[in-house]
């Protein structure tokens, strides 16, 4: 049985990582994820694990590269601008097939943006982020409990696919305090990390430990294309096997909200309001932002449902929904421009979503 | 009348920049764009203009930020990995509404990839690249002449919208030598750069010179959301006004190829082959990769056309075509996995595209 | 009772640090000190202590600054070029009165120099190294045992004076394997580190924890000069209290060799050869390179002794000897230009020193 | 005939560099040398020469390395902390025998110190500064005119010896405005820079252009020692040929003040006061801080003169004077601890020096 705690989402991420056996954290402070860095700074040394406050996010991601290459579970965490600084190396880690977990607790952008919450990095995270053809699985927690659980899943999927996995949180989820149960989750067996660079170049049976820099060769073909074929298979396999979402009030829903993170909670409240007025609204909440649940959305579109995307940006995920519906359904949007101003610091509130639901329903 | 030259696409980009009145280049060497850096190193000092070989691509983009803030036309150039390193600052320049031109001569990825050509940065470039809601216009030259002309257009559009503009080339276009005419192109009047930081804080009439860090405020609302509203309007306006593409053999085409850069030239050859066999193939060649010509593709899809995307990656632009056709048309793909191996260094060749055309046509 | 080991001087330094309660090592690999970095990488994590391989020596010294500010014992290690990179921050640590230990296992210079041993950093180390008026105590081990013991003394003196202490080794001492006894040495009581930045700004009695940036004020006087007065007192006190040297065959010596590190061992052998021929040679071996034993040398000069400095550089310490003798004694030099060439990799050998002794004695 | 100007010492340094044909400046802002950086930023582009504001002083010195390797005259400028950051590369430039000029307008230290004037970097500058056996000629201007003239001399000596030359100024000299004549000074013929890396590896006659990384070889002997022999010869030659000082009221002086930079001006005033009271005081003002005028001081000591060093630090140059006098003369010191407090910002004033003169004279 797990340990009950009343903690913030950010702290829950840290507990999840520790529970998953993560051995090393590398990070540089940035709001609104500082509780993560602080937790590791305080707790990891006591556990005999590694915490390094790096010179910058470039240092974080490159130290993560090194730690991952040694075969241990390792993590970094940042917020939007820091995540952007990491892109060259995230791309390199995907190339080298190194498992790791990267947390992005989104703040407002572009640029320095605001230190407050936002959901403006959806496209960047779900398309890899850096150059070249690669994808990272992106997990989007919507509660402190899920922060803890999904970061454990993230480590599992990273090891399973030998690929970076992103945990995409936001400033609201990160700082919302809830009672959770911290418990180690077993997801199944994993392949041996016999590729890990742990000081000896060969196994006893003569096989070489090798971190394959897939595309990193001056002889461009066939190793390069051969590598891309395998990368493509991995991407396909992730898309087929790893789509995760939560359906809420979906059985009879005619209007389907699509959201992730904090706006999915706002959306649930708005749906509850709508239901009291007899409006048949439901929610598809993304658990994986990538791969995206195109199939269920497409099916619902062909069944005549309408869609309402609720996301705290100018509209990014909405294009994935539009893609999925193939022109067969209305797709509406409550965006960052619909934030409640100014008393609450600019969240999208249930009222606004509920209004939109009623407007669509008319 | 312009000056006739027999030069590579990379060199044509440099001439285009010089012709457009660019005053400063900041860059770090990387294949396959080195001819650009070398040209500026050799020629700009003679012209009394600025060339700096920077410490890294981080230096390049931050010096570009400074130069742009002073109101001059300035440029940097790199290839895929270097472009990834620039993302935090590109996002910041969009935030600060600073006009600049960034050239990305794509090489293979992810990671170090190959030093050879590829087209694997399409999504990253067309979605801004960094964190936050912003977009850069992306111009994709397909000839040396266009390299020269589009970089001039890039400077014009950057100044018009006060926004970074990306020139998205590739290793084939960059090194293909063709006869071109270097001529200054006039695109129309531009607003005065009265915001430029040129040493005096105020104009004579008391107005302040100000580089507005739109989102960069600790008071998140309304300045932040207000800024995003304006940014959104700018993005909408760019989408409405700046879509550019070339139609080739489109009048009667039943099968429409979609491509940009070097694969658009390969596609034209394949179309010519197809036409000799009576196959009604045509081409939509992107000149702007963003904004994307969704409208024409959607129309053609609803008219019953089929589509074939030819791109030297695992499939990125193909999703924009799929988005546009709304499930009404077949969308096929010739990808990097269809490269001719190995005698030609791995290009996608017309033969392969022609075979695919015939296969679709059956 | 201590632990007996047969280890290299570099490894003995690491054992000494661990034995002294050092909690953190920050370093970047460089020959000929790599055994130090490797030891900490391998052993410190097992002990629950901190090892960080930094991005560069700039990272090392700045992380050392941070660790020292928290009150723990911390160390970095490098060789000549890396030591040069650290100078700005070493100066800052002296300014902030932060205790730390820095090991410099000298290699050849200037610049990249050679990866082999040398003694060319004497002046740089004994005069602080960076800008501003400050001095670090410099301890120069001449055996593996002393490597272990002097690094313990270094931590003690660093804490005693709240100042950086340098352990000045060389590539020969660092890699010479000898049997040593690793034993914790108690040097005496130390003041409480009540200034350490450990999360709470004030003590229970209201006193503030403060790291005094002595000179770091925009109001230059009197805080700046007041700070320098105290710094000057500290320097004076170190000069008066901390001079350490070993006399060898000094009772009747007429010719006094002066050396430190590996050349002091060479000098002892040469003295033994000389004694067999009846030449009354002796040795002053520096244990502290700073403060320097001016007094004893001056006395011996006034008593009519001659001097021979043996140092593996163009002549640096020799100027301290010349300073001390005040023109009253001959001062000779065996320098790096007298290295035995080339079969032994260029050490200064006893033969050469013995020849010089005989030459002076004639 | 030259151009008359009423300018600060810092600006005079810039004019001197421009007049000497300096083609490139690399620098990062720091008080109290900002007027230098600003001048180059403003004027060099107009002259078609190169100004780069670098990312840090590390960037400055490494860009200076590159520029010097191309054979042009190039300069950087900083103040104490920035100078410390440059030490690794200064050492490397000496190793590579690359001529360049580095200006250090001293501020207070150690660490961040104060932004005000000081003379606390004397030892660091006169002993090379970085690791390894090397020396830079150090020129110490005491007026705006000398700022202009000595920087010209610095370029000449740098080219003559293929070695870095330091111009050691201070915050008072740097900001004192005086009328000067800017005129090109011809110092004599210089060897051809046939080693410069200008794009072709060989001369027409087959000789290779080579920048000899003297010590930078993995084969330590004899190239390493052979290199050091030559370096030693160069150091000896500089010491023999390049000592420069100004004697003031020296003919009958019984008390000799020794000073450089701003304190030499203060010393002259004090001497004038002393002379009015019949005290036979004189001044040796260093023009080269290295090589140091040991010979004249030694002679005067043996003739029975007393000495008074006036330097705005805890006492650095005073040790060179003590060295020179060989215990034959009293050596007194007016130091930074004797600054006038606090109305004038803490200079050493003539009054204080005069008092000391009288005290010694009694």
PDB file of N, CA and C in Angstrom, chain D residues 46-103:
ATOM      1  N   UNK D  46      32.318  52.895 -38.798  1.00  0.00           N
ATOM      2  CA  UNK D  46      32.441  53.989 -39.773  1.00  0.00           C
ATOM      3  C   UNK D  46      33.751  53.908 -40.553  1.00  0.00           C
ATOM      4  N   UNK D  47      34.785  53.392 -39.894  1.00  0.00           N
ATOM      5  CA  UNK D  47      36.099  53.287 -40.533  1.00  0.00           C
ATOM      6  C   UNK D  47      36.223  51.999 -41.341  1.00  0.00           C
ATOM      7  N   UNK D  48      35.142  51.210 -41.369  1.00  0.00           N
ATOM      8  CA  UNK D  48      35.234  49.934 -42.072  1.00  0.00           C
ATOM      9  C   UNK D  48      36.056  48.913 -41.313  1.00  0.00           C
ATOM     10  N   UNK D  49      36.200  49.121 -40.008  1.00  0.00           N
ATOM     11  CA  UNK D  49      36.958  48.157 -39.204  1.00  0.00           C
ATOM     12  C   UNK D  49      35.990  47.368 -38.312  1.00  0.00           C
ATOM     13  N   UNK D  50      36.515  46.431 -37.580  1.00  0.00           N
ATOM     14  CA  UNK D  50      35.655  45.454 -36.913  1.00  0.00           C
ATOM     15  C   UNK D  50      35.462  45.771 -35.432  1.00  0.00           C
ATOM     16  N   UNK D  51      34.210  45.826 -35.027  1.00  0.00           N
ATOM     17  CA  UNK D  51      33.862  45.889 -33.609  1.00  0.00           C
ATOM     18  C   UNK D  51      32.914  44.738 -33.317  1.00  0.00           C
ATOM     19  N   UNK D  52      33.238  43.942 -32.313  1.00  0.00           N
ATOM     20  CA  UNK D  52      32.288  42.916 -31.878  1.00  0.00           C
ATOM     21  C   UNK D  52      32.101  43.012 -30.377  1.00  0.00           C
ATOM     22  N   UNK D  53      30.861  43.205 -29.956  1.00  0.00           N
ATOM     23  CA  UNK D  53      30.567  43.043 -28.529  1.00  0.00           C
ATOM     24  C   UNK D  53      30.342  41.569 -28.308  1.00  0.00           C
ATOM     25  N   UNK D  54      31.193  40.973 -27.518  1.00  0.00           N
ATOM     26  CA  UNK D  54      31.220  39.528 -27.401  1.00  0.00           C
ATOM     27  C   UNK D  54      30.272  39.039 -26.311  1.00  0.00           C
ATOM     28  N   UNK D  55      30.113  37.713 -26.225  1.00  0.00           N
ATOM     29  CA  UNK D  55      29.227  37.140 -25.221  1.00  0.00           C
ATOM     30  C   UNK D  55      29.802  37.289 -23.816  1.00  0.00           C
ATOM     31  N   UNK D  56      31.107  37.302 -23.713  1.00  0.00           N
ATOM     32  CA  UNK D  56      31.776  37.475 -22.429  1.00  0.00           C
ATOM     33  C   UNK D  56      33.242  37.733 -22.731  1.00  0.00           C
ATOM     34  N   UNK D  57      34.030  37.954 -21.687  1.00  0.00           N
ATOM     35  CA  UNK D  57      35.455  38.177 -21.893  1.00  0.00           C
ATOM     36  C   UNK D  57      36.131  36.932 -22.448  1.00  0.00           C
ATOM     37  N   UNK D  58      35.570  35.760 -22.186  1.00  0.00           N
ATOM     38  CA  UNK D  58      36.095  34.554 -22.826  1.00  0.00           C
ATOM     39  C   UNK D  58      35.958  34.663 -24.334  1.00  0.00           C
ATOM     40  N   UNK D  59      34.818  35.163 -24.778  1.00  0.00           N
ATOM     41  CA  UNK D  59      34.630  35.387 -26.206  1.00  0.00           C
ATOM     42  C   UNK D  59      35.620  36.416 -26.731  1.00  0.00           C
ATOM     43  N   UNK D  60      35.803  37.491 -25.987  1.00  0.00           N
ATOM     44  CA  UNK D  60      36.715  38.555 -26.427  1.00  0.00           C
ATOM     45  C   UNK D  60      38.100  37.999 -26.715  1.00  0.00           C
ATOM     46  N   UNK D  61      38.645  37.292 -25.748  1.00  0.00           N
ATOM     47  CA  UNK D  61      40.043  36.883 -25.879  1.00  0.00           C
ATOM     48  C   UNK D  61      40.184  35.792 -26.939  1.00  0.00           C
ATOM     49  N   UNK D  62      39.170  34.952 -27.099  1.00  0.00           N
ATOM     50  CA  UNK D  62      39.281  33.919 -28.126  1.00  0.00           C
ATOM     51  C   UNK D  62      39.090  34.487 -29.524  1.00  0.00           C
ATOM     52  N   UNK D  63      38.237  35.499 -29.656  1.00  0.00           N
ATOM     53  CA  UNK D  63      38.147  36.174 -30.952  1.00  0.00           C
ATOM     54  C   UNK D  63      39.441  36.932 -31.250  1.00  0.00           C
ATOM     55  N   UNK D  64      40.044  37.478 -30.207  1.00  0.00           N
ATOM     56  CA  UNK D  64      41.330  38.163 -30.383  1.00  0.00           C
ATOM     57  C   UNK D  64      42.382  37.167 -30.875  1.00  0.00           C
ATOM     58  N   UNK D  65      42.346  35.974 -30.331  1.00  0.00           N
ATOM     59  CA  UNK D  65      43.255  34.907 -30.778  1.00  0.00           C
ATOM     60  C   UNK D  65      43.087  34.687 -32.286  1.00  0.00           C
ATOM     61  N   UNK D  66      41.860  34.539 -32.699  1.00  0.00           N
ATOM     62  CA  UNK D  66      41.593  34.292 -34.115  1.00  0.00           C
ATOM     63  C   UNK D  66      42.040  35.445 -34.996  1.00  0.00           C
ATOM     64  N   UNK D  67      41.743  36.663 -34.569  1.00  0.00           N
ATOM     65  CA  UNK D  67      42.116  37.833 -35.357  1.00  0.00           C
ATOM     66  C   UNK D  67      43.630  37.941 -35.455  1.00  0.00           C
ATOM     67  N   UNK D  68      44.296  37.740 -34.315  1.00  0.00           N
ATOM     68  CA  UNK D  68      45.756  37.831 -34.303  1.00  0.00           C
ATOM     69  C   UNK D  68      46.360  36.777 -35.225  1.00  0.00           C
ATOM     70  N   UNK D  69      45.767  35.610 -35.253  1.00  0.00           N
ATOM     71  CA  UNK D  69      46.287  34.530 -36.097  1.00  0.00           C
ATOM     72  C   UNK D  69      46.187  34.874 -37.575  1.00  0.00           C
ATOM     73  N   UNK D  70      45.284  35.776 -37.912  1.00  0.00           N
ATOM     74  CA  UNK D  70      45.148  36.184 -39.312  1.00  0.00           C
ATOM     75  C   UNK D  70      46.130  37.286 -39.671  1.00  0.00           C
ATOM     76  N   UNK D  71      46.897  37.762 -38.706  1.00  0.00           N
ATOM     77  CA  UNK D  71      47.957  38.718 -38.989  1.00  0.00           C
ATOM     78  C   UNK D  71      47.576  40.180 -38.834  1.00  0.00           C
ATOM     79  N   UNK D  72      46.313  40.472 -38.549  1.00  0.00           N
ATOM     80  CA  UNK D  72      45.938  41.881 -38.372  1.00  0.00           C
ATOM     81  C   UNK D  72      46.251  42.339 -36.952  1.00  0.00           C
ATOM     82  N   UNK D  73      46.318  43.644 -36.786  1.00  0.00           N
ATOM     83  CA  UNK D  73      46.440  44.202 -35.442  1.00  0.00           C
ATOM     84  C   UNK D  73      45.061  44.236 -34.800  1.00  0.00           C
ATOM     85  N   UNK D  74      44.975  43.672 -33.612  1.00  0.00           N
ATOM     86  CA  UNK D  74      43.679  43.577 -32.941  1.00  0.00           C
ATOM     87  C   UNK D  74      43.871  43.788 -31.450  1.00  0.00           C
ATOM     88  N   UNK D  75      42.800  44.188 -30.790  1.00  0.00           N
ATOM     89  CA  UNK D  75      42.873  44.602 -29.391  1.00  0.00           C
ATOM     90  C   UNK D  75      41.634  44.146 -28.636  1.00  0.00           C
ATOM     91  N   UNK D  76      41.788  43.893 -27.348  1.00  0.00           N
ATOM     92  CA  UNK D  76      40.627  43.789 -26.475  1.00  0.00           C
ATOM     93  C   UNK D  76      40.884  44.644 -25.251  1.00  0.00           C
ATOM     94  N   UNK D  77      39.837  44.907 -24.530  1.00  0.00           N
ATOM     95  CA  UNK D  77      39.949  45.760 -23.359  1.00  0.00           C
ATOM     96  C   UNK D  77      38.976  45.269 -22.312  1.00  0.00           C
ATOM     97  N   UNK D  78      39.403  45.346 -21.049  1.00  0.00           N
ATOM     98  CA  UNK D  78      38.499  44.958 -19.975  1.00  0.00           C
ATOM     99  C   UNK D  78      38.998  45.587 -18.680  1.00  0.00           C
ATOM    100  N   UNK D  79      38.407  45.165 -17.593  1.00  0.00           N
ATOM    101  CA  UNK D  79      38.890  45.565 -16.284  1.00  0.00           C
ATOM    102  C   UNK D  79      39.055  44.301 -15.451  1.00  0.00           C
ATOM    103  N   UNK D  80      39.681  44.426 -14.341  1.00  0.00           N
ATOM    104  CA  UNK D  80      40.223  43.330 -13.523  1.00  0.00           C
ATOM    105  C   UNK D  80      39.519  41.973 -13.632  1.00  0.00           C
ATOM    106  N   UNK D  81      38.222  41.887 -13.344  1.00  0.00           N
ATOM    107  CA  UNK D  81      37.564  40.574 -13.351  1.00  0.00           C
ATOM    108  C   UNK D  81      37.579  39.972 -14.752  1.00  0.00           C
ATOM    109  N   UNK D  82      37.326  40.818 -15.748  1.00  0.00           N
ATOM    110  CA  UNK D  82      37.346  40.337 -17.119  1.00  0.00           C
ATOM    111  C   UNK D  82      38.726  39.858 -17.532  1.00  0.00           C
ATOM    112  N   UNK D  83      39.722  40.569 -17.099  1.00  0.00           N
ATOM    113  CA  UNK D  83      41.105  40.176 -17.357  1.00  0.00           C
ATOM    114  C   UNK D  83      41.385  38.796 -16.764  1.00  0.00           C
ATOM    115  N   UNK D  84      40.887  38.521 -15.563  1.00  0.00           N
ATOM    116  CA  UNK D  84      41.094  37.201 -14.963  1.00  0.00           C
ATOM    117  C   UNK D  84      40.479  36.099 -15.815  1.00  0.00           C
ATOM    118  N   UNK D  85      39.312  36.372 -16.372  1.00  0.00           N
ATOM    119  CA  UNK D  85      38.649  35.362 -17.204  1.00  0.00           C
ATOM    120  C   UNK D  85      39.450  35.020 -18.457  1.00  0.00           C
ATOM    121  N   UNK D  86      40.330  35.912 -18.851  1.00  0.00           N
ATOM    122  CA  UNK D  86      41.066  35.724 -20.112  1.00  0.00           C
ATOM    123  C   UNK D  86      42.332  34.895 -19.971  1.00  0.00           C
ATOM    124  N   UNK D  87      42.705  34.522 -18.746  1.00  0.00           N
ATOM    125  CA  UNK D  87      44.069  34.026 -18.530  1.00  0.00           C
ATOM    126  C   UNK D  87      44.420  32.757 -19.290  1.00  0.00           C
ATOM    127  N   UNK D  88      43.489  31.834 -19.419  1.00  0.00           N
ATOM    128  CA  UNK D  88      43.852  30.612 -20.130  1.00  0.00           C
ATOM    129  C   UNK D  88      44.257  30.933 -21.571  1.00  0.00           C
ATOM    130  N   UNK D  89      43.516  31.815 -22.192  1.00  0.00           N
ATOM    131  CA  UNK D  89      43.791  32.097 -23.602  1.00  0.00           C
ATOM    132  C   UNK D  89      44.986  33.016 -23.789  1.00  0.00           C
ATOM    133  N   UNK D  90      45.205  33.945 -22.864  1.00  0.00           N
ATOM    134  CA  UNK D  90      46.416  34.766 -22.955  1.00  0.00           C
ATOM    135  C   UNK D  90      47.634  33.848 -22.934  1.00  0.00           C
ATOM    136  N   UNK D  91      47.602  32.871 -22.048  1.00  0.00           N
ATOM    137  CA  UNK D  91      48.696  31.901 -21.984  1.00  0.00           C
ATOM    138  C   UNK D  91      48.845  31.175 -23.321  1.00  0.00           C
ATOM    139  N   UNK D  92      47.717  30.810 -23.919  1.00  0.00           N
ATOM    140  CA  UNK D  92      47.761  30.117 -25.206  1.00  0.00           C
ATOM    141  C   UNK D  92      48.293  31.009 -26.317  1.00  0.00           C
ATOM    142  N   UNK D  93      47.973  32.296 -26.255  1.00  0.00           N
ATOM    143  CA  UNK D  93      48.472  33.206 -27.291  1.00  0.00           C
ATOM    144  C   UNK D  93      49.978  33.375 -27.165  1.00  0.00           C
ATOM    145  N   UNK D  94      50.462  33.393 -25.956  1.00  0.00           N
ATOM    146  CA  UNK D  94      51.896  33.468 -25.779  1.00  0.00           C
ATOM    147  C   UNK D  94      52.539  32.206 -26.322  1.00  0.00           C
ATOM    148  N   UNK D  95      51.929  31.093 -26.060  1.00  0.00           N
ATOM    149  CA  UNK D  95      52.401  29.818 -26.579  1.00  0.00           C
ATOM    150  C   UNK D  95      52.446  29.827 -28.101  1.00  0.00           C
ATOM    151  N   UNK D  96      51.409  30.371 -28.717  1.00  0.00           N
ATOM    152  CA  UNK D  96      51.326  30.393 -30.178  1.00  0.00           C
ATOM    153  C   UNK D  96      52.081  31.566 -30.777  1.00  0.00           C
ATOM    154  N   UNK D  97      52.691  32.388 -29.922  1.00  0.00           N
ATOM    155  CA  UNK D  97      53.458  33.546 -30.383  1.00  0.00           C
ATOM    156  C   UNK D  97      52.612  34.464 -31.259  1.00  0.00           C
ATOM    157  N   UNK D  98      51.451  34.808 -30.747  1.00  0.00           N
ATOM    158  CA  UNK D  98      50.549  35.687 -31.495  1.00  0.00           C
ATOM    159  C   UNK D  98      50.573  37.089 -30.899  1.00  0.00           C
ATOM    160  N   UNK D  99      50.869  38.083 -31.706  1.00  0.00           N
ATOM    161  CA  UNK D  99      50.898  39.454 -31.209  1.00  0.00           C
ATOM    162  C   UNK D  99      49.487  39.996 -31.002  1.00  0.00           C
ATOM    163  N   UNK D 100      49.271  40.675 -29.888  1.00  0.00           N
ATOM    164  CA  UNK D 100      47.988  41.323 -29.656  1.00  0.00           C
ATOM    165  C   UNK D 100      48.163  42.324 -28.531  1.00  0.00           C
ATOM    166  N   UNK D 101      47.189  43.189 -28.378  1.00  0.00           N
ATOM    167  CA  UNK D 101      47.228  44.160 -27.293  1.00  0.00           C
ATOM    168  C   UNK D 101      45.993  43.964 -26.424  1.00  0.00           C
ATOM    169  N   UNK D 102      46.219  43.890 -25.118  1.00  0.00           N
ATOM    170  CA  UNK D 102      45.139  43.719 -24.158  1.00  0.00           C
ATOM    171  C   UNK D 102      45.210  44.876 -23.163  1.00  0.00           C
ATOM    172  N   UNK D 103      44.096  45.583 -23.022  1.00  0.00           N
ATOM    173  CA  UNK D 103      44.055  46.709 -22.097  1.00  0.00           C
ATOM    174  C   UNK D 103      43.348  46.275 -20.821  1.00  0.00           C
TER     175      UNK D 103
END
